[in-house]
Short mmCIF file of C-alpha atoms in Angstrom, two decimals:
data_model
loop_
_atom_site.label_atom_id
_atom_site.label_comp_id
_atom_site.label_asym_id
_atom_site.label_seq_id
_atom_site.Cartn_x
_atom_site.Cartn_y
_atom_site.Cartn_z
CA UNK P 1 20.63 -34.93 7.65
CA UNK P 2 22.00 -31.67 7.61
CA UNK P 3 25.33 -31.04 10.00
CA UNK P 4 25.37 -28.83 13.54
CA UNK P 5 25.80 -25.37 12.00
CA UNK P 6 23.77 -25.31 8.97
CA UNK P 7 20.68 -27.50 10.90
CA UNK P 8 20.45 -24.47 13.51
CA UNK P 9 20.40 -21.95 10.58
CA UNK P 10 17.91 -23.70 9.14
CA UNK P 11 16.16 -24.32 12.31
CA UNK P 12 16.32 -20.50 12.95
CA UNK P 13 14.77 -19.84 9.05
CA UNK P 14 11.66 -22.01 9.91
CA UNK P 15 10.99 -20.28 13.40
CA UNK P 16 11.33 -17.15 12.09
CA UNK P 17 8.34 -17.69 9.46
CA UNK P 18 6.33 -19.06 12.47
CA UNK P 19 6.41 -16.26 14.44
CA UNK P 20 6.79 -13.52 12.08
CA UNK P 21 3.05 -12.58 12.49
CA UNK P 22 4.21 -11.04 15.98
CA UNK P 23 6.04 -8.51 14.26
CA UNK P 24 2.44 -7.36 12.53
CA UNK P 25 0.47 -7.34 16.05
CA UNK P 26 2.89 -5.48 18.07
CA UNK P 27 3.45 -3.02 15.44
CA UNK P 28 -0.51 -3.01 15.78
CA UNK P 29 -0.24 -2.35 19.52
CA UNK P 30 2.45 0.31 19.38
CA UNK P 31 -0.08 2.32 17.10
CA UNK P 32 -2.91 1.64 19.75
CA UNK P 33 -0.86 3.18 22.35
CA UNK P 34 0.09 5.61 20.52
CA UNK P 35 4.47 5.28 21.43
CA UNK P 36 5.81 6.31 18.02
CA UNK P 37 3.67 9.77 18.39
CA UNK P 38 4.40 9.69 22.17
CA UNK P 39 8.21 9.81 21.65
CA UNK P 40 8.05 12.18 18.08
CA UNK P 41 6.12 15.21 20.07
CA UNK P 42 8.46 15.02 22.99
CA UNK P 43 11.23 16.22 20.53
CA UNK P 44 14.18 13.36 22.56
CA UNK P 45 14.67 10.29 23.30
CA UNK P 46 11.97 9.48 25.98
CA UNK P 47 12.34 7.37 29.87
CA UNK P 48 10.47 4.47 30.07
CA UNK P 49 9.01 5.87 32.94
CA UNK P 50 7.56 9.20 31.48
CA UNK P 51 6.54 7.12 27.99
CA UNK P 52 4.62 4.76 30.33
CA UNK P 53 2.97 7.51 32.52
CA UNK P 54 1.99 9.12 28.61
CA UNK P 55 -0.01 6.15 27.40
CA UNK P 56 -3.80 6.40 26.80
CA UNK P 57 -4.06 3.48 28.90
CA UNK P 58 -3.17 2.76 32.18
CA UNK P 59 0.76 1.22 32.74
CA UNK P 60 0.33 -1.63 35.64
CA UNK P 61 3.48 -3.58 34.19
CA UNK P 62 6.66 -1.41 33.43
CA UNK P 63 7.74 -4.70 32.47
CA UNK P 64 5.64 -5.45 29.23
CA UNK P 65 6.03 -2.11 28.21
CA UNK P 66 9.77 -2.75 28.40
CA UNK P 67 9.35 -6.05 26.36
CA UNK P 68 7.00 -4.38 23.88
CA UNK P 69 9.56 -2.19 23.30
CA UNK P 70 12.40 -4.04 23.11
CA UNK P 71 10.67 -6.14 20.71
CA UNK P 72 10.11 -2.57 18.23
CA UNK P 73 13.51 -1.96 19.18
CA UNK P 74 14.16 -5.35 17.27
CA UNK P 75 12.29 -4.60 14.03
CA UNK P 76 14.60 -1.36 14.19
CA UNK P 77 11.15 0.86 14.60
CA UNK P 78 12.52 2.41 17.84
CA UNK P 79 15.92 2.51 19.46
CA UNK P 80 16.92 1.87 22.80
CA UNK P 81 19.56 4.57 24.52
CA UNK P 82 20.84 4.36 28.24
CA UNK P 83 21.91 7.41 29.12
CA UNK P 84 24.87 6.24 31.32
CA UNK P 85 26.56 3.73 28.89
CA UNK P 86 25.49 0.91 31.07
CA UNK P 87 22.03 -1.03 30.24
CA UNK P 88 21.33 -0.88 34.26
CA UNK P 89 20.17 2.91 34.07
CA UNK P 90 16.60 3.39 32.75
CA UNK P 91 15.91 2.76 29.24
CA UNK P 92 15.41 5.90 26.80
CA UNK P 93 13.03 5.57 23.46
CA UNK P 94 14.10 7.47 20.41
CA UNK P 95 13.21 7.25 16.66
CA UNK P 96 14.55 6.05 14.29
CA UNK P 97 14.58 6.48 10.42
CA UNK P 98 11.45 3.80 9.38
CA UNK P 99 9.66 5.61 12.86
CA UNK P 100 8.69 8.88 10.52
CA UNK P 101 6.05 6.48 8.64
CA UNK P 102 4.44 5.68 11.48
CA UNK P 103 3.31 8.76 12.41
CA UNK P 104 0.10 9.33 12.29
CA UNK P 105 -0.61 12.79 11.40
CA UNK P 106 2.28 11.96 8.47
CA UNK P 107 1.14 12.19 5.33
CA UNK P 108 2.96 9.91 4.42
CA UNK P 109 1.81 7.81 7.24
CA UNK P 110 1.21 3.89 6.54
CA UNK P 111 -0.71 3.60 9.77
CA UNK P 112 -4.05 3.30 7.71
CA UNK P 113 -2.55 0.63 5.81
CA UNK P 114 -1.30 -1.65 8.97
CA UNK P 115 -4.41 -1.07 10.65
CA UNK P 116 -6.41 -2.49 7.78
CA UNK P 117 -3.77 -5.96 7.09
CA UNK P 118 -4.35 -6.32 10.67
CA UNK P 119 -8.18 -5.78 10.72
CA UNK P 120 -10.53 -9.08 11.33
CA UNK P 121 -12.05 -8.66 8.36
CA UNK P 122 -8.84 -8.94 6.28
CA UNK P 123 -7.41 -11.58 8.42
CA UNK P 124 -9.50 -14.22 8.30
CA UNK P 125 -9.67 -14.73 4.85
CA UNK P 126 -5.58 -15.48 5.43
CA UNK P 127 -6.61 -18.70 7.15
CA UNK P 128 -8.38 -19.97 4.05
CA UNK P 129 -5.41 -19.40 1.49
CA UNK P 130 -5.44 -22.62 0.09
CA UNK P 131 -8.84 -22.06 -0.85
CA UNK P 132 -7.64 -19.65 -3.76
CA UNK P 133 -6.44 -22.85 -5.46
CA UNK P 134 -10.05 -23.37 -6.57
CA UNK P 135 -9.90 -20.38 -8.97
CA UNK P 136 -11.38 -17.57 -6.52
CA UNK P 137 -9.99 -15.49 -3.80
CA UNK P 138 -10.09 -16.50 -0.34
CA UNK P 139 -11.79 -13.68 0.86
CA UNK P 140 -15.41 -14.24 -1.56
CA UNK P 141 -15.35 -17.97 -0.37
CA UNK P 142 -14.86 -16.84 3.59
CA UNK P 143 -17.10 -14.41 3.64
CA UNK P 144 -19.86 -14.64 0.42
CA UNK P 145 -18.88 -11.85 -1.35
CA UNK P 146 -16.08 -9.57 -3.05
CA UNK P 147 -13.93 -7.01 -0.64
CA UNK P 148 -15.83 -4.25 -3.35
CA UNK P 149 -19.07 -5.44 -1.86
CA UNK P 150 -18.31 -5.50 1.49
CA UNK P 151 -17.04 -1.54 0.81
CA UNK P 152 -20.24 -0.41 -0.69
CA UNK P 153 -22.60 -1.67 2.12
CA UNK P 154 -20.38 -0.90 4.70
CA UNK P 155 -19.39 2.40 5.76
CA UNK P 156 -16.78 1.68 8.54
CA UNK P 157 -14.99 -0.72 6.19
CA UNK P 158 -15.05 1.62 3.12
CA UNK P 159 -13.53 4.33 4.93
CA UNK P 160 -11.13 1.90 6.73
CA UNK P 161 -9.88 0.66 3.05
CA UNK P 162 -10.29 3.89 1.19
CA UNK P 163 -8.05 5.38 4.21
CA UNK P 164 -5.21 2.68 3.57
CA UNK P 165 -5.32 2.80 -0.32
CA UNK P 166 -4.95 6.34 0.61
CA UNK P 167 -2.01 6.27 2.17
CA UNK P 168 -0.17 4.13 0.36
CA UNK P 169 -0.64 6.68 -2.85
CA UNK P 170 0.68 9.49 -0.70
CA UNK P 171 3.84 7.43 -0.16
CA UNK P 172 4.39 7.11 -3.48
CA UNK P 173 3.05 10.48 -4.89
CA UNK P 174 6.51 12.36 -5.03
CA UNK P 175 8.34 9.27 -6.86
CA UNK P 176 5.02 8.95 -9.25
CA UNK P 177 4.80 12.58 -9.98
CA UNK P 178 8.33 13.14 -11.08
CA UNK P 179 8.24 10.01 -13.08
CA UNK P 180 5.02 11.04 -15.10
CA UNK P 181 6.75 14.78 -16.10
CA UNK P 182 7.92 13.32 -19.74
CA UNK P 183 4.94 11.36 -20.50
CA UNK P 184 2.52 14.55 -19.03
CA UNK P 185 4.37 17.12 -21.47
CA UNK P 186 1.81 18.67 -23.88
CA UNK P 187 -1.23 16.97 -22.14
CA UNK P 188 -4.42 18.95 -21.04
CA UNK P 189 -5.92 16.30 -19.49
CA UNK P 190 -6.03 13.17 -17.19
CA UNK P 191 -8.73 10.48 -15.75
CA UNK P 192 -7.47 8.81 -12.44
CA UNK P 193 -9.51 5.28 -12.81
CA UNK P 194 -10.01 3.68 -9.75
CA UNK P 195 -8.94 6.97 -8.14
CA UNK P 196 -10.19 6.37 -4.50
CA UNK P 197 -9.95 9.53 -1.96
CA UNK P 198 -8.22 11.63 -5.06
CA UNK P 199 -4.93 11.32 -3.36
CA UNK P 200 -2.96 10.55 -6.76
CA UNK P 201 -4.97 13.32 -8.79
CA UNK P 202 -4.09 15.75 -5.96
CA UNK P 203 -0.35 15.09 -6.37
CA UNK P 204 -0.46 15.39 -9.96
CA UNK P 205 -2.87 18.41 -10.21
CA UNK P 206 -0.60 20.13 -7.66
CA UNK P 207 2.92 19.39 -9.79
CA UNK P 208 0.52 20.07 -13.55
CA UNK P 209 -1.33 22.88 -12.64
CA UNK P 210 -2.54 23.13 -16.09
CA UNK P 211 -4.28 19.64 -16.17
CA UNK P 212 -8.07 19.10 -15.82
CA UNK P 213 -8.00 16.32 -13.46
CA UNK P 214 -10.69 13.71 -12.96
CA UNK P 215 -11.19 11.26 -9.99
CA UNK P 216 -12.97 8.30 -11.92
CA UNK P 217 -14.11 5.51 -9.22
CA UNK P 218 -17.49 3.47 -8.14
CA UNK P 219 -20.63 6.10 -7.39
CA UNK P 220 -20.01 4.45 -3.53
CA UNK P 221 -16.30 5.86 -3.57
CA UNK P 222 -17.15 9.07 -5.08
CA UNK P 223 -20.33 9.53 -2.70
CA UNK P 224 -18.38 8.94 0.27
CA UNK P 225 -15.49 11.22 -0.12
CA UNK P 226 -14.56 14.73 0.46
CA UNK P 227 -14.52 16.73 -3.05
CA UNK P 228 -11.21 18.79 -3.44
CA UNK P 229 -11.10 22.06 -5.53
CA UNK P 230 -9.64 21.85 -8.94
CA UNK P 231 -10.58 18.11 -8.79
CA UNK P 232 -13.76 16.91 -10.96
CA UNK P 233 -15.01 13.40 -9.91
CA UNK P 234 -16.98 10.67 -11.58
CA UNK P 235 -18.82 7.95 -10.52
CA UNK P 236 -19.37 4.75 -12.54
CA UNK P 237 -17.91 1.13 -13.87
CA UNK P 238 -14.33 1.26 -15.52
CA UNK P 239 -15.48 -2.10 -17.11
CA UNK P 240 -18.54 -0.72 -18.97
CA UNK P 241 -16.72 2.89 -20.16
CA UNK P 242 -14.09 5.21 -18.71
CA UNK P 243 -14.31 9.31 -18.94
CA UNK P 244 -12.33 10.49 -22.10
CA UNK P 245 -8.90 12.18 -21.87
CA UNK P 246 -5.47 12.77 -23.01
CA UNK P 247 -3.82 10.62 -20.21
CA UNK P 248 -5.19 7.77 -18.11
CA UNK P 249 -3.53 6.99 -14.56
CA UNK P 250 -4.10 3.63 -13.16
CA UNK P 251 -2.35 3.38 -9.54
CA UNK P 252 -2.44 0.16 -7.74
CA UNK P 253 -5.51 -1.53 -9.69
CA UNK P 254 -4.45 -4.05 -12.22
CA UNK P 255 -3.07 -5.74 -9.63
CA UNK P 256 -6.82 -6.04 -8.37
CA UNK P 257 -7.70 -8.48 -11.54
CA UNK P 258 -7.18 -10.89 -13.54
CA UNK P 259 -4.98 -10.99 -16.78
CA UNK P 260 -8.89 -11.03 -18.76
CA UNK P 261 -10.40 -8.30 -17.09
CA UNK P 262 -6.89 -6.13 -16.86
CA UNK P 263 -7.37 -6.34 -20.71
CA UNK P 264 -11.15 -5.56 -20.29
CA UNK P 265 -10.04 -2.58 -18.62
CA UNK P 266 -7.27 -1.32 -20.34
CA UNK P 267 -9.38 -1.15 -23.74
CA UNK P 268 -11.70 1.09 -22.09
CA UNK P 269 -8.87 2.75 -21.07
CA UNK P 270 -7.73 2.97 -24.82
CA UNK P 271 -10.91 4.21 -25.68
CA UNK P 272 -11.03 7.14 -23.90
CA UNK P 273 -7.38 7.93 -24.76
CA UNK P 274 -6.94 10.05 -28.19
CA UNK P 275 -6.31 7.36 -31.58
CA UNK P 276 -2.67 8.86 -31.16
CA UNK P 277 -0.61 10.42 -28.88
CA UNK P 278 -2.76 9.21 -26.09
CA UNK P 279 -0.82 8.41 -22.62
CA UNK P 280 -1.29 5.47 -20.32
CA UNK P 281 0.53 5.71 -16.83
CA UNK P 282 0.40 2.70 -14.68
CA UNK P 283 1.74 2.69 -10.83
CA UNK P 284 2.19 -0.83 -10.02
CA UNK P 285 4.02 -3.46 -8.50
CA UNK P 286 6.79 -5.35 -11.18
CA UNK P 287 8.01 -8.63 -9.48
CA UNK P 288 11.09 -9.96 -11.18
CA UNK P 289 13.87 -12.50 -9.47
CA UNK P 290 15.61 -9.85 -7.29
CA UNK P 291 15.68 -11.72 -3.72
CA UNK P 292 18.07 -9.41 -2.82
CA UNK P 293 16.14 -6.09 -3.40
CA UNK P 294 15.03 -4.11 -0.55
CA UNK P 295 11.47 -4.31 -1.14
CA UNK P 296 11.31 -7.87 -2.71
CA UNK P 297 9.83 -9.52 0.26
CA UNK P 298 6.90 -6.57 0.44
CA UNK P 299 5.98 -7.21 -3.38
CA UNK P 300 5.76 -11.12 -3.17
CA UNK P 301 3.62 -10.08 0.25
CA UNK P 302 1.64 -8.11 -1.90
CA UNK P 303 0.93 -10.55 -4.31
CA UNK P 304 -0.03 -13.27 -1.94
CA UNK P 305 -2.77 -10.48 -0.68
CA UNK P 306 -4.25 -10.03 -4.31
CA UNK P 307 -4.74 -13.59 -4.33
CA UNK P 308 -6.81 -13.83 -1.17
CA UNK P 309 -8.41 -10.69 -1.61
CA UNK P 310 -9.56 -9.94 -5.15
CA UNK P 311 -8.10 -12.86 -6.93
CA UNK P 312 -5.53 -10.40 -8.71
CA UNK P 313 -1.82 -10.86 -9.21
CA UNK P 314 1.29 -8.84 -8.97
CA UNK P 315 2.90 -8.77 -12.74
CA UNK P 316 6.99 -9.41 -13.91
CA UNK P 317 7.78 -7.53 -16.80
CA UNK P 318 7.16 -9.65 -19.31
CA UNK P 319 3.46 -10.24 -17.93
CA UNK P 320 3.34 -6.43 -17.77
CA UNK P 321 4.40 -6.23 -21.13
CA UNK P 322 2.00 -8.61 -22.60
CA UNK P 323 -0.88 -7.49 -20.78
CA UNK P 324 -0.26 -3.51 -22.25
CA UNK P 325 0.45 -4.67 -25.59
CA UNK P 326 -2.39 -7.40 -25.57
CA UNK P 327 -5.06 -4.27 -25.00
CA UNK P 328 -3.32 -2.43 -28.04
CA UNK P 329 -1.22 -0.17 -27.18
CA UNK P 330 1.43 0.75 -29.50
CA UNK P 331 4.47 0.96 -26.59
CA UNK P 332 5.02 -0.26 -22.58
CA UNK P 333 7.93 1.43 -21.21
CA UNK P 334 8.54 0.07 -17.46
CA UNK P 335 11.11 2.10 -15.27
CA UNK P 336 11.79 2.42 -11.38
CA UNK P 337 10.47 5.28 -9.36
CA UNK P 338 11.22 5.93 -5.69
CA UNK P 339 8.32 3.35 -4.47
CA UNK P 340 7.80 -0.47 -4.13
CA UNK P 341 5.73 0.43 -7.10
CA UNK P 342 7.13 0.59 -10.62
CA UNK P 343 5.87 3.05 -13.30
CA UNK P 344 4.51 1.53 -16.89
CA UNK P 345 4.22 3.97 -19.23
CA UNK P 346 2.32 2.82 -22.63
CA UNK P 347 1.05 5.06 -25.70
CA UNK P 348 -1.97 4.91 -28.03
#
C-alpha cells in the first residue's frame, strides 16, 4: 500500500477525474446567465451585488451565485478582487485572460462549441463509450444513426453543430492562414471540403484575395447557410468526387473517419488537385507523447469524442504520415501553428 503523502495525492488524482464533469456544467451555467458578458460590458471588475441584480434570471440566493463563482474563479475563468484587501468586504468579478473566449459576440468565441459538448444529444452517447469497442461509435448505437444524419433531418441540431464547428475554425483562422502563405504562393485556386458555414474559406479569401474560393460540403450544409460574397459553394459527397482546384483545404475532417475512408477521401482529393504542383493543406489535430504540452489533455479529449461520435481518430505523426503518403501524395510536411490543431501540408 502506498505511504501517507503519496496515498492522498493519489487519492486527490482519482477525485479529481470524478468530478471533473462539474467544471463542464458550470461553465455551461455561467454562459446561461450570461456573467462573462455581464462583467466584459461593464468595462471593471463587477460587485456581487450589481452582477446578481444583472442576471436574466432572478437572484434569490447571493449565496450560490457566490459559490458559482468562486468555483469559475477556480478554473481561473474569472477572478475574485476585494476591494479593501480583506476577503470580508464584498466580492468584485473581473476577467481574466481565458474570459475573452467566452464572449459571446467574440469571434473567436468557443461558446458554440461548449454549448454543443454539453448538449443532451452529445452527452448521452458518453455513457455508452464502451460500446465503441464493438467497431462503431457510440453515438450510431445510442441513438440509430450517424451525428451526419441526425444534422440533415434536424434543423436545430445542424445549426447547433454547424455553429460550434464554426467557431472552432475562427479560433484557429489567424494561425491557419499564416501557415498556408508558402504553400498558397502561385495558386489561383482552392476547394474547402467539408467546409461547413465557410468560416475557413472566409479567412483565407480575406488574407488571398486573388483566390477563387469554394465552400465544398453536403447539399444540407450548403442549403442551410448564409452565402458570403466572393465565396462559391458546392453541394455534394467528398467520397464520390470533389470540385477541381489548385489547392484542397481539409480543416478538422479526417479526424471524422477512419484510416480507409481518410484514404477514400484524400484520393478524391488528389484527383481534383493538378498531376503536379497540386497543394493539400490539412488543419488537424497531431497527438504525439507530449503530457506536458499545454493543449495535450484537449487533443486526447478530442480523440475520445471522434470515437463516440463518428468513429474517427485523432492521428500522431507517423499515422499522419502514412495516411498522406498511402493516398499518393508525393510529400507530408507537418508543422505547428498557433492552434491545438497542427498544419499537414502534402503535394501532388
Amino acid at each position: 500500500m502506498e505511504g501517507g503523502g503519496v496515498g492522498v495525492e493519489a487519492q486527490a488524482t482519482v477525485w479529481s477525474h470524478i468530478l471533473s464533469l462539474v467544471d463542464s456544467f458550470v461553465l455551461k451555467c455561467a454562459i446561461k446567465l450570461d456573467v462573462i458578458d455581464i462583467i466584459h460590458r461593464r468595462g471593471r471588475p463587477v460587485p456581487a451585488s450589481e452582477l446578481a441584480a444583472s442576471l436574466p434570471v432572478p437572484c434569490a440566493s447571493p449565496s450560490a451565485l457566490r459559490r458559482i463563482m468562486r468555483y469559475l474563479s477556480h478554473m481561473r475563468l474569472i477572478a475574485i478582487q476585494y476591494p479593501d484587501g480583506g476577503d470580508e468586504a464584498e466580492e468584485l468579478y473581473a476577467l481574466t485572460p481565458a474570459s475573452r473566449f467566452l464572449l459571446k459576440k467574440e469571434e473567436k468565441s468557443l461558446v458554440p462549441f461548449a454549448l454543443m459538448q454539453t448538449d443532451e444529444e452529445m452527452l448521452e452517447p458518453l455513457h455508452a463509450l464502451e460500446l465503441c469497442l464493438g467497431g462503431e461509435p457510440a453515438y450510431k448505437k445510442v441513438k440509430g444513426g450517424s451525428v451526419w444524419e441526425r444534422a440533415s433531418r434536424d434543423a436545430a441540431f445542424n445549426e447547433l453543430f454547424n455553429r460550434a464547428m464554426a467557431c472552432n475554425t475562427a479560433l484557429v483562422a489567424d494561425g491557419m492562414v499564416e501557415g498556408c502563405r508558402a504553400a498558397l504562393a502561385g495558386v489561383r485556386s482552392l476547394v474547402d471540403v467539408g467546409g461547413g458555414t465557410g468560416t475557413a474559406a472566409r479567412a483565407i479569401a480575406a488574407a488571398f484575395p486573388h483566390l477563387r474560393c469554394v465552400v465544398f460540403d453536403l447539399p444540407h450544409v450548403v442549403d442551410s447557410m448564409q452565402k458570403r460574397p466572393g465565396l462559391e459553394y458546392v453541394g455534394g459527397d467528398m467520397f464520390a468526387s470533389v470540385p477541381h482546384a489548385d489547392a484542397v483545404l481539409l480543416k478538422s475532417v479526417l479526424h471524422d473517419w477512419s484510416d480507409e475512408e481518410c484514404l477514400r477521401i484524400l484520393k478524391r482529393c488528389k484527383e481534383a488537385l493538378p498531376g503536379k504542383g497540386g497543394k493539400l493543406i490539412i488543419v488537424d489535430i497531431v497527438v504525439d507523447d507530449e503530457r506536458e504540452h499545454e493543449f495535450a489533455r484537449a487533443r486526447m479529449a478530442t480523440d475520445m469524442l471522434m470515437m463516440v461520435y463518428t468513429g474517427g481518430r485523432e492521428r500522431t505523426k507517423k499515422e499522419w504520415n502514412q495516411l498522406v503518403l498511402g493516398a499518393g501524395f508525393a510529400s507530408c510536411k507537418i508543422k505547428p501553428i498557433m492552434a491545438m490543431e497542427q498544419m499537414i501540408e502534402a503535394s501532388t
